[in-house]
XYZ file of C-alpha atoms in Angstrom:
712
model
C -42.741 36.496 -40.258
C -44.317 36.651 -36.793
C -42.776 34.650 -33.924
C -44.797 31.822 -32.500
C -46.616 32.388 -29.258
C -44.926 30.343 -26.417
C -46.768 27.680 -24.485
C -47.007 30.021 -21.492
C -47.885 33.433 -22.922
C -46.427 36.486 -21.281
C -47.420 40.058 -21.976
C -44.860 41.772 -24.213
C -46.762 44.430 -26.101
C -49.738 45.653 -24.097
C -50.133 47.791 -21.055
C -52.744 47.358 -18.463
C -56.029 48.936 -19.558
C -57.787 50.956 -16.951
C -61.112 51.447 -18.693
C -63.608 50.101 -16.201
C -67.042 51.689 -15.923
C -66.493 52.080 -12.203
C -63.404 54.292 -12.792
C -61.806 55.040 -9.448
C -63.859 52.342 -7.689
C -62.112 49.420 -9.539
C -58.425 48.710 -10.083
C -57.879 46.114 -12.821
C -55.610 43.152 -12.088
C -54.996 40.721 -9.239
C -56.369 41.988 -5.974
C -53.365 40.365 -4.226
C -50.032 40.377 -5.988
C -47.910 38.092 -3.791
C -48.916 34.803 -2.146
C -46.881 32.706 0.287
C -47.357 28.934 0.253
C -45.721 26.591 2.771
C -43.916 23.787 0.936
C -45.891 20.579 1.704
C -44.428 17.083 1.553
C -46.299 16.708 -1.738
C -48.705 18.751 -3.866
C -51.696 16.457 -4.482
C -53.233 16.279 -7.960
C -56.431 18.373 -8.426
C -56.369 19.509 -4.794
C -56.876 23.292 -4.451
C -53.796 25.075 -3.174
C -55.128 28.637 -3.029
C -57.680 30.933 -4.772
C -56.657 33.872 -6.933
C -58.918 36.902 -7.515
C -58.537 38.810 -10.781
C -60.771 41.540 -12.220
C -60.535 43.585 -15.397
C -63.325 45.825 -14.066
C -65.473 44.851 -17.097
C -66.768 41.422 -16.132
C -63.673 39.236 -16.853
C -64.962 38.183 -20.274
C -62.696 35.578 -21.885
C -60.452 35.404 -18.828
C -57.410 33.126 -19.270
C -54.784 32.028 -16.754
C -51.231 30.794 -17.473
C -48.806 29.367 -14.883
C -45.011 29.446 -15.176
C -44.815 25.734 -14.253
C -46.285 23.024 -16.505
C -47.212 21.052 -13.398
C -49.890 23.513 -12.257
C -52.969 25.210 -13.659
C -55.533 27.798 -12.526
C -59.167 26.843 -13.005
C -61.721 29.345 -14.246
C -62.821 29.967 -10.669
C -59.283 31.094 -9.761
C -58.275 27.960 -7.827
C -54.612 26.853 -8.241
C -54.213 23.053 -8.487
C -51.462 20.586 -9.374
C -51.782 18.557 -12.564
C -50.114 15.594 -10.882
C -48.577 14.673 -7.538
C -45.308 16.585 -7.225
C -42.759 17.132 -4.436
C -40.088 19.508 -5.781
C -41.335 22.820 -7.233
C -38.784 25.536 -6.590
C -39.004 28.844 -4.815
C -41.263 30.913 -7.079
C -44.227 30.496 -9.421
C -45.905 33.162 -11.555
C -49.509 33.289 -12.708
C -50.466 35.435 -15.703
C -54.088 36.447 -16.128
C -55.440 38.198 -19.205
C -58.705 39.428 -20.771
C -59.225 41.641 -23.807
C -59.348 44.624 -21.418
C -56.585 43.970 -18.850
C -53.857 41.607 -17.721
C -51.673 41.208 -14.654
C -49.302 38.834 -12.909
C -49.230 37.387 -9.410
C -46.195 35.910 -7.664
C -46.437 32.698 -5.627
C -43.577 32.297 -3.127
C -43.004 28.688 -1.977
C -41.788 28.948 1.615
C -39.213 26.179 2.168
C -38.888 25.437 -1.542
C -35.443 24.732 -2.951
C -33.758 26.070 -6.056
C -33.743 23.501 -8.855
C -30.784 24.029 -11.164
C -32.074 24.573 -14.689
C -35.604 23.746 -13.611
C -38.743 24.824 -15.396
C -39.562 27.050 -12.450
C -36.256 28.912 -12.885
C -36.896 29.210 -16.602
C -40.251 30.883 -16.186
C -39.645 32.946 -13.069
C -40.036 36.704 -13.401
C -37.196 38.889 -12.282
C -37.740 41.174 -9.315
C -35.335 43.833 -8.231
C -36.432 43.778 -4.595
C -39.152 42.187 -2.434
C -41.133 45.429 -2.154
C -44.677 46.029 -3.380
C -44.960 46.699 -7.091
C -45.243 50.291 -8.174
C -46.617 51.664 -11.374
C -44.044 52.366 -14.071
C -44.475 53.856 -17.512
C -41.995 51.239 -18.936
C -43.775 47.921 -19.067
C -41.604 44.792 -19.599
C -42.348 41.144 -19.259
C -39.991 38.171 -19.520
C -39.198 37.058 -23.046
C -39.269 33.319 -23.769
C -37.166 32.140 -26.731
C -36.822 28.492 -27.785
C -33.222 27.356 -28.214
C -31.937 26.150 -31.594
C -34.089 28.507 -33.691
C -33.218 28.582 -37.371
C -32.753 31.414 -39.846
C -33.809 34.076 -40.636
C -32.200 36.383 -38.083
C -32.698 38.856 -36.605
C -36.230 38.093 -35.507
C -38.516 39.917 -33.130
C -39.098 38.165 -29.843
C -40.887 40.782 -27.731
C -41.683 44.405 -27.175
C -41.234 47.028 -24.494
C -43.945 49.663 -24.031
C -43.613 53.051 -22.383
C -47.044 54.621 -22.077
C -45.650 57.962 -20.874
C -42.619 58.181 -23.104
C -41.883 61.785 -24.128
C -41.784 62.520 -27.779
C -38.322 62.131 -29.249
C -37.107 59.784 -26.480
C -35.498 56.474 -27.322
C -35.275 52.982 -25.885
C -31.875 51.627 -24.816
C -31.059 47.954 -24.038
C -28.012 46.900 -21.980
C -26.683 43.857 -20.208
C -25.059 40.484 -20.876
C -25.836 39.553 -24.477
C -26.087 43.175 -25.620
C -23.110 45.332 -24.664
C -21.496 42.686 -22.462
C -20.052 39.350 -23.545
C -21.424 37.550 -25.390
C -22.161 40.817 -27.181
C -24.671 41.464 -29.924
C -27.143 38.662 -29.265
C -30.061 41.008 -28.508
C -30.983 44.478 -29.692
C -33.913 46.853 -29.363
C -35.576 49.191 -31.824
C -34.910 52.490 -30.136
C -38.129 53.968 -31.494
C -40.631 51.139 -31.212
C -39.216 49.111 -28.281
C -39.256 45.920 -30.336
C -36.671 43.405 -28.997
C -35.008 41.012 -31.464
C -32.520 38.145 -31.295
C -29.684 37.961 -33.827
C -28.636 34.294 -33.681
C -29.447 30.832 -32.412
C -29.422 30.357 -28.633
C -28.254 27.326 -26.647
C -29.937 26.798 -23.280
C -27.163 24.454 -22.156
C -24.660 27.293 -22.621
C -26.710 30.146 -21.138
C -30.209 29.496 -19.797
C -31.201 33.096 -18.952
C -30.067 36.579 -19.864
C -30.599 39.502 -17.492
C -31.082 42.645 -19.586
C -32.065 46.201 -18.670
C -34.325 48.651 -20.552
C -34.335 52.414 -20.144
C -35.550 55.475 -22.050
C -33.229 58.352 -22.912
C -33.595 61.818 -24.326
C -32.017 62.966 -27.561
C -28.769 63.648 -25.675
C -28.604 60.114 -24.257
C -29.627 61.125 -20.764
C -31.707 58.522 -18.948
C -35.302 59.505 -18.471
C -36.614 56.346 -16.876
C -35.159 53.019 -15.923
C -33.258 50.904 -16.110
C -35.990 48.278 -15.786
C -34.906 44.591 -15.710
C -35.864 42.430 -18.660
C -35.263 38.697 -18.353
C -34.823 36.573 -21.446
C -35.476 32.889 -20.794
C -34.222 30.242 -23.223
C -36.779 27.443 -23.561
C -35.274 23.968 -23.591
C -35.517 21.639 -26.571
C -34.622 17.983 -26.569
C -31.233 18.380 -28.231
C -29.004 16.323 -25.898
C -28.787 12.556 -25.771
C -28.400 10.708 -22.496
C -24.753 9.925 -21.749
C -23.289 7.275 -19.439
C -20.273 9.067 -18.004
C -19.074 6.853 -15.140
C -17.964 3.680 -16.920
C -16.694 1.086 -17.090
C -19.717 -0.459 -15.413
C -18.844 -3.734 -13.686
C -21.150 -5.489 -11.258
C -20.849 -8.654 -9.204
C -23.475 -11.057 -7.950
C -22.929 -14.222 -5.966
C -24.012 -17.451 -7.620
C -27.239 -18.858 -6.211
C -28.443 -15.398 -5.149
C -32.216 -15.054 -4.649
C -34.368 -13.692 -7.451
C -34.522 -9.911 -7.234
C -30.954 -9.444 -5.942
C -29.646 -6.001 -6.901
C -26.424 -6.231 -8.910
C -25.576 -2.621 -9.736
C -27.038 0.746 -10.716
C -26.689 2.413 -14.125
C -27.094 6.179 -14.197
C -27.034 8.337 -17.336
C -26.778 12.108 -17.637
C -28.870 14.325 -19.887
C -27.826 17.954 -20.363
C -31.390 19.080 -21.083
C -33.645 20.696 -18.530
C -33.997 18.207 -15.652
C -37.486 19.515 -14.862
C -38.817 18.611 -18.289
C -39.398 15.386 -20.093
C -36.396 16.284 -22.229
C -34.215 14.926 -19.412
C -36.672 12.425 -17.930
C -34.878 9.131 -18.544
C -36.076 5.587 -18.771
C -33.778 2.560 -18.862
C -34.071 -0.805 -20.575
C -31.863 -3.762 -21.496
C -31.338 -3.937 -25.258
C -29.179 -7.058 -25.392
C -27.755 -9.782 -23.142
C -24.635 -11.782 -24.072
C -24.567 -14.744 -23.673
C -28.270 -15.503 -23.738
C -27.969 -18.834 -21.884
C -29.463 -20.366 -19.817
C -32.107 -17.637 -20.221
C -32.203 -14.613 -22.526
C -33.646 -12.619 -19.643
C -31.281 -13.208 -16.745
C -31.578 -9.641 -15.530
C -34.066 -6.773 -15.291
C -33.399 -3.045 -15.024
C -35.675 -0.672 -13.136
C -36.764 1.756 -15.876
C -36.683 4.790 -13.570
C -33.847 4.096 -11.100
C -31.512 2.099 -13.357
C -31.059 -0.703 -10.805
C -30.132 -4.042 -12.417
C -31.532 -7.066 -10.554
C -31.557 -10.821 -11.117
C -34.794 -12.364 -12.413
C -33.849 -16.041 -12.745
C -34.085 -18.652 -10.024
C -31.049 -19.294 -7.796
C -30.647 -22.735 -9.394
C -30.013 -21.192 -12.821
C -27.515 -18.748 -11.347
C -24.987 -21.572 -10.869
C -21.490 -20.545 -11.847
C -20.322 -24.133 -12.359
C -23.078 -24.900 -14.898
C -22.894 -21.622 -16.802
C -21.018 -21.571 -20.093
C -19.531 -18.250 -19.125
C -19.734 -16.617 -15.677
C -19.552 -13.168 -17.286
C -22.538 -11.421 -18.878
C -22.536 -8.248 -20.929
C -25.687 -6.148 -21.073
C -26.321 -3.334 -23.530
C -28.185 -0.750 -21.427
C -30.173 1.966 -23.177
C -31.244 5.240 -21.600
C -34.009 7.177 -23.413
C -35.266 10.643 -22.584
C -38.828 11.948 -23.037
C -39.795 9.388 -20.382
C -39.067 6.586 -22.824
C -41.351 7.758 -25.620
C -40.389 6.788 -29.136
C -39.549 10.410 -29.946
C -36.924 10.468 -27.198
C -33.185 10.430 -27.778
C -31.162 7.455 -26.618
C -27.701 6.621 -25.315
C -26.198 3.210 -24.549
C -23.507 1.671 -22.370
C -22.249 -1.829 -21.633
C -22.695 -3.326 -18.200
C -20.450 -6.282 -17.348
C -21.851 -8.590 -14.683
C -19.630 -11.217 -13.053
C -21.206 -14.261 -11.427
C -19.004 -14.648 -8.353
C -18.208 -18.035 -6.953
C -19.192 -19.272 -3.524
C -17.704 -22.331 -1.900
C -20.404 -24.837 -2.808
C -18.006 -27.627 -3.895
C -15.591 -29.348 -1.532
C -12.123 -30.362 -2.811
C -11.634 -34.066 -3.561
C -8.464 -36.111 -3.900
C -8.041 -37.618 -7.353
C -7.268 -40.970 -5.740
C -7.633 -42.523 -2.351
C -4.006 -43.616 -1.885
C -0.639 -42.142 -2.914
C 2.799 -43.801 -2.920
C 6.174 -42.193 -2.227
C 9.787 -43.320 -1.728
C 12.613 -41.427 -0.052
C 16.212 -42.222 0.785
C 17.081 -42.160 4.433
C 18.828 -38.965 5.416
C 17.260 -36.992 2.538
C 14.903 -33.994 2.876
C 12.588 -32.224 0.409
C 9.375 -32.859 -1.531
C 8.635 -36.544 -2.033
C 5.163 -36.522 -3.648
C 2.531 -34.096 -4.992
C -1.053 -34.848 -3.970
C -3.636 -33.864 -6.594
C -7.187 -32.665 -5.905
C -10.191 -31.531 -7.926
C -12.419 -28.556 -7.083
C -15.145 -27.119 -9.340
C -15.064 -23.687 -7.738
C -13.422 -20.584 -9.201
C -9.609 -21.085 -9.328
C -9.039 -17.429 -8.454
C -10.843 -17.581 -5.105
C -10.405 -19.034 -1.660
C -13.306 -21.366 -2.513
C -10.860 -23.260 -4.776
C -7.515 -22.850 -3.015
C -6.684 -25.930 -0.957
C -5.277 -26.181 2.555
C -3.746 -29.549 3.540
C -3.330 -31.040 7.014
C -1.537 -34.218 8.183
C -3.985 -35.656 10.682
C -2.245 -38.957 11.501
C 1.108 -40.732 11.159
C 3.479 -37.842 11.909
C 4.315 -38.018 15.634
C 7.936 -36.956 15.138
C 6.971 -34.025 12.872
C 9.237 -35.428 10.160
C 6.782 -34.441 7.431
C 5.180 -31.169 6.321
C 2.713 -30.407 3.559
C 2.239 -27.122 1.693
C -0.033 -26.006 -1.139
C 1.359 -25.276 -4.583
C -0.355 -21.924 -5.365
C -0.326 -22.537 -9.129
C -1.590 -26.129 -9.283
C -3.378 -26.409 -5.913
C -1.462 -29.655 -5.320
C -0.318 -30.680 -1.868
C 3.496 -30.859 -1.743
C 4.447 -33.443 0.894
C 7.995 -32.927 2.170
C 10.437 -34.629 4.529
C 11.783 -31.964 6.894
C 13.607 -34.245 9.360
C 15.808 -36.996 7.830
C 14.324 -40.489 8.145
C 16.267 -43.495 9.476
C 15.798 -46.758 7.591
C 17.088 -48.734 10.552
C 14.348 -47.273 12.796
C 11.435 -47.513 10.370
C 11.410 -48.446 6.698
C 7.728 -47.539 6.166
C 5.476 -44.623 7.117
C 1.734 -44.129 6.565
C 0.165 -40.671 6.658
C -3.502 -39.658 6.644
C -4.007 -36.271 4.994
C -7.060 -33.997 4.898
C -7.778 -31.237 2.360
C -10.047 -28.223 2.911
C -10.608 -24.848 1.268
C -9.341 -21.519 2.508
C -12.937 -20.233 2.556
C -15.603 -22.066 4.556
C -18.129 -24.180 2.697
C -21.697 -22.962 2.342
C -24.005 -24.385 5.023
C -25.584 -27.093 2.846
C -22.210 -28.517 1.669
C -19.736 -30.540 3.781
C -16.413 -32.346 3.418
C -16.807 -36.022 2.557
C -14.584 -39.132 2.466
C -12.988 -37.947 -0.774
C -11.463 -35.043 1.129
C -9.001 -37.395 2.866
C -6.272 -39.610 1.396
C -3.585 -42.012 2.589
C 0.095 -41.683 1.658
C 2.375 -44.756 1.919
C 6.062 -43.825 2.227
C 8.910 -46.297 1.700
C 12.324 -45.389 3.146
C 15.290 -46.621 1.070
C 18.404 -47.825 2.879
C 21.548 -45.784 2.226
C 25.127 -46.636 3.279
C 25.686 -44.118 6.052
C 29.060 -43.073 7.347
C 30.301 -44.311 10.728
C 29.647 -42.090 13.709
C 32.264 -41.321 16.382
C 31.152 -41.375 19.966
C 31.624 -39.150 21.741
C 32.295 -36.345 19.316
C 34.360 -34.393 20.075
C 36.677 -36.717 22.012
C 38.715 -35.023 24.754
C 41.870 -36.038 26.666
C 44.284 -34.181 28.953
C 48.028 -34.970 28.830
C 51.238 -33.362 30.040
C 53.333 -31.859 27.321
C 56.668 -33.514 26.589
C 55.306 -37.008 27.248
C 57.456 -39.648 25.639
C 57.005 -40.536 22.004
C 54.730 -43.569 21.580
C 52.543 -42.726 24.524
C 48.937 -43.865 24.068
C 46.441 -40.997 24.251
C 43.126 -42.868 23.827
C 41.244 -45.369 21.674
C 38.556 -43.823 19.459
C 35.237 -45.527 18.922
C 33.057 -45.270 15.795
C 29.932 -47.275 15.025
C 28.124 -47.896 11.736
C 24.444 -46.731 11.691
C 23.723 -49.442 9.098
C 23.008 -51.973 11.826
C 21.346 -54.365 9.400
C 24.519 -54.614 7.362
C 27.713 -56.332 8.484
C 30.488 -53.878 7.755
C 34.001 -53.300 9.126
C 35.534 -49.926 10.000
C 39.062 -48.638 9.398
C 40.551 -45.485 10.934
C 42.951 -42.891 9.599
C 44.343 -39.482 10.503
C 42.557 -36.726 8.625
C 44.113 -33.534 10.042
C 47.140 -33.456 12.366
C 48.655 -29.968 11.928
C 51.852 -30.608 13.932
C 52.302 -34.222 12.823
C 52.316 -35.522 16.413
C 49.843 -38.451 16.214
C 49.343 -41.981 14.892
C 46.137 -44.081 14.850
C 45.809 -47.811 14.583
C 43.600 -48.420 11.514
C 42.039 -51.509 13.048
C 41.330 -50.756 16.698
C 41.506 -46.922 16.667
C 44.277 -46.518 19.266
C 45.915 -43.084 19.091
C 49.524 -42.620 20.257
C 52.250 -39.993 19.838
C 54.857 -39.997 17.132
C 56.545 -36.780 18.309
C 56.907 -34.755 21.485
C 53.823 -32.695 22.372
C 54.627 -29.047 22.996
C 52.125 -26.769 24.677
C 53.996 -23.727 23.415
C 53.669 -24.819 19.764
C 51.932 -22.367 17.378
C 49.513 -25.211 16.544
C 48.235 -25.143 20.129
C 45.568 -22.605 21.047
C 44.705 -21.925 24.673
C 46.574 -25.115 25.610
C 44.330 -27.228 23.329
C 45.554 -29.160 20.267
C 42.887 -30.225 17.706
C 43.126 -33.236 15.391
C 40.583 -34.913 13.073
C 40.215 -38.645 12.321
C 38.290 -40.600 9.711
C 36.278 -43.783 10.135
C 35.645 -45.559 6.812
C 33.254 -48.485 6.475
C 33.468 -51.367 3.984
C 30.285 -50.504 2.111
C 30.011 -50.130 -1.659
C 30.722 -47.335 -2.087
C 32.432 -46.788 1.261
C 30.997 -44.180 3.624
C 33.135 -41.980 5.820
C 32.584 -40.370 9.189
C 34.725 -37.676 10.823
C 35.611 -37.324 14.492
C 37.366 -34.538 16.400
C 40.018 -35.064 19.109
C 40.757 -32.219 21.535
C 44.010 -32.685 23.528
C 44.424 -30.379 26.506
C 48.170 -30.067 27.238
C 49.304 -29.519 30.813
C 52.291 -27.238 31.177
C 55.777 -28.458 32.042
C 58.608 -26.097 32.984
C 60.451 -26.560 29.742
C 61.119 -22.946 28.817
C 63.775 -20.775 30.485
C 62.892 -17.127 31.079
C 64.477 -14.342 29.021
C 65.175 -10.688 29.726
C 64.544 -7.455 27.840
C 66.030 -5.125 26.800
C 69.509 -6.435 26.131
C 71.091 -3.041 25.316
C 71.332 0.110 27.505
C 73.284 3.361 27.598
C 74.316 5.810 30.330
C 76.181 9.146 30.439
C 79.731 9.123 31.690
C 79.012 11.994 34.102
C 75.464 11.028 35.037
C 74.423 11.993 38.530
C 71.754 9.287 38.464
C 73.650 6.018 38.297
C 70.579 3.958 37.310
C 71.291 2.158 34.042
C 68.186 0.232 32.953
C 65.037 -1.506 34.207
C 65.023 -5.122 33.057
C 61.906 -7.196 32.516
C 61.640 -10.992 32.290
C 59.155 -13.271 30.497
C 58.512 -17.002 30.223
C 56.483 -19.048 27.683
C 55.361 -21.425 30.375
C 52.331 -21.052 32.610
C 52.123 -20.480 36.333
C 53.635 -21.760 38.551
C 56.513 -22.205 36.086
C 57.049 -18.506 35.455
C 57.348 -15.565 37.907
C 58.373 -14.518 40.405
C 61.727 -14.292 38.667
C 65.108 -14.068 40.351
C 67.573 -11.556 38.806
C 71.344 -11.867 39.459
C 74.648 -10.596 38.025
C 76.866 -13.478 37.062
C 79.664 -12.415 39.396
C 82.324 -14.685 37.983
C 82.543 -12.550 34.865
C 82.594 -8.988 36.294
C 84.363 -7.209 39.147
C 82.512 -6.447 42.345
C 81.622 -2.913 43.498
C 80.814 -1.685 39.932
C 77.354 -3.040 39.101
C 74.313 -3.602 41.245
C 70.928 -5.259 40.443
C 67.841 -4.620 42.620
C 64.430 -6.339 42.479
C 61.475 -4.078 41.657
C 58.675 -6.679 41.548
C 58.112 -10.298 40.493
C 58.969 -9.576 36.857
C 61.341 -6.518 36.866
C 64.681 -5.435 38.330
C 66.876 -2.286 38.217
C 70.498 -2.343 37.030
C 72.599 0.539 38.408
C 76.250 1.619 38.906
C 78.177 2.296 42.087
C 80.279 4.874 40.238
C 80.611 6.638 36.866
C 82.473 4.750 34.182
C 84.610 5.876 31.302
C 83.163 6.133 27.874
C 83.141 2.542 26.511
C 81.008 -0.572 25.852
C 80.452 -2.991 28.716
C 78.959 -6.509 28.733
C 77.106 -7.436 31.896
C 75.926 -11.100 32.187
C 72.428 -11.182 33.734
C 71.122 -14.459 35.136
C 67.345 -14.877 35.497
C 65.661 -17.891 37.113
C 61.948 -18.876 37.064
C 59.885 -20.443 39.874
C 59.417 -23.862 38.334
C 60.253 -27.110 40.066
C 62.909 -27.708 39.136
C 63.618 -24.084 38.110
C 65.146 -23.051 34.811
C 67.850 -20.397 34.437
C 68.972 -18.268 31.543
C 72.100 -16.036 31.285
C 71.944 -13.141 28.853
C 74.541 -10.435 28.165
C 73.328 -6.915 28.800
C 75.317 -4.525 26.603
C 75.800 -1.166 28.338
C 77.147 1.839 26.409
C 78.722 4.662 28.406
C 78.398 7.863 26.320
C 79.531 11.483 26.436
C 76.612 13.768 27.251
C 77.415 17.489 26.850
C 75.227 20.418 25.891
C 72.186 18.156 25.562
C 74.072 16.070 23.003
C 74.748 12.392 23.466
C 77.911 11.038 21.783
C 78.348 7.314 21.889
C 80.775 7.044 18.944
C 83.687 6.155 21.090
C 81.598 3.572 22.869
C 80.565 1.742 19.718
C 77.848 1.860 17.099
C 74.801 2.004 19.409
C 73.238 5.391 20.186
C 70.659 4.850 22.914
C 70.422 7.346 25.734
C 70.044 6.234 29.313
C 66.765 8.097 29.502
C 65.339 6.313 26.466
C 66.334 2.942 27.863
C 64.710 3.739 31.175
C 61.550 4.884 29.416
C 61.508 1.708 27.294
C 61.956 -0.408 30.380
C 59.209 1.418 32.269
C 56.938 1.044 29.236
C 57.635 -2.690 29.169
C 56.949 -2.874 32.877
C 53.624 -1.131 32.457
C 52.614 -3.485 29.655
C 53.076 -6.644 31.764
């Protein structure tokens, strides 16, 4: 079975015939082998690009031209023209000329042309090892064109290599990817005849071209000539359907958009050769759901895949559509949309987006609300209607109080779920000041209205608010109440008369008073007139007094039903009285019986009273109880004095009465026994056993006294 001749025939089995009558005066073939063409903006149909000159030296009988691109042809006069207007060509074209006596090929280089991946130009281009002038070889090879997806039987011959000067006994050898390189074994050559065969089906989408090499070898395998490149080109067949790979496809268009508004673009992919009709796609809409108000709401550009609106803006009204979402079944068909083309489909979802062409309207003109005085929180929900999309700012409401709220007692916020206006009291209302309030409220959308729509009277409403009277507790004035008294005033002394008033001025109620908190139990209050007096002596030094201030709380209870209670605070500042005698520290000391330093202890004094009823203190030894010329006390400062001896004493316990007097008027005096232990101090050991049970050294007492002095 002989293989079919491809659309663009290429020489595979003949060598150039040099049999002209002129002999050395004529060289068969193209007179110019390589042409350079500047890439124009567009090749114009039927416009001559260049002229080719071919001669077989025998009159060019039955001359035929073939071009590697299906978009060009060569006329009988040798002029190259385009079959249609075309912009992208590629970098190289080849022209094959043939007569019964000779054939040759010319190369057309497009200067400025771009490579087109998988293009027809790439498929038919002839391999060149270098851009040098062609030289005559005995091995003649031409590209082999093989359609993809061929069926059995295999192997099948696809071309032939000719060596006109091949020595007898030499053999052909074929190498390269597809022969001895992966994928191996696809091609092979008859080593004797040069016939090239393919062993299995080819897939252009897997490998579009194979670069093979042919050489001749002697009987020992030594290369005689070559290798010469042999390109195998796989011809595309329409074996791939268009595929939409970028879904999901979701487009949006605003309602009321003008006819012809672009919504989205649908683009499919076809794995076939993009330079052939096998991958030339055309788009159309197969189905529209729903089909109301028109079955043809949209149009798709068959070449670009752009989906545009085709109905009038009035029909593209989201509020009148049964469903603002449309689903289109988009079909892409290759072979430029011919019936023989393969198809692929995808779903395009188009959302009709809302614009703010409807203003919000209150469901009624007036709303009523009641609220107890003193209460805060939401008192009424204002309802509105809006036909726009509930998920957009064209529907969401924004409320404003435009009148009736001078004291800013009210606020209004939008409920995001219901779009209702929640009117709240944020500052407690007073029934006695105003029992009624009237508010004027406006509603708008978050998004601005379209120019031809405005807010009307229905976008405002009136709210009438009734304040309910509540029995409020009496209020003390002032609060807190403050008085200043000397401590130790006599029991029964009047401190003040409290005053509480009832805010319920429209009601006639009486008020009774009582003590609520009196931590020390010092106070009484008259339940009728509110007079506060003492029931015990006030003491500034009491633990219930802080920073000279005593705090008590009183209640005022009205006669309402039920009764209401108010609380008032009394702050009593107590002035100091010299009612606390000073005291000394420490009260125990020790000294060695042979001490050279006769200092015994440094005494400090303290007083619970305040200045001027405290220091400077006066320290004295109560002389009536002790002999003279034994003990001496000396003032150090206003709060400390030094006790010392005139002479060493025997080991024993001594009691020294110390009298300390403060500076108050009149002053207060306190006598305290200072216990002094005289101890035996030998070899750094202090023995006070004979002196009693205490074991304090003189040094430790002095240190303690100095420490106390430093802390005051």
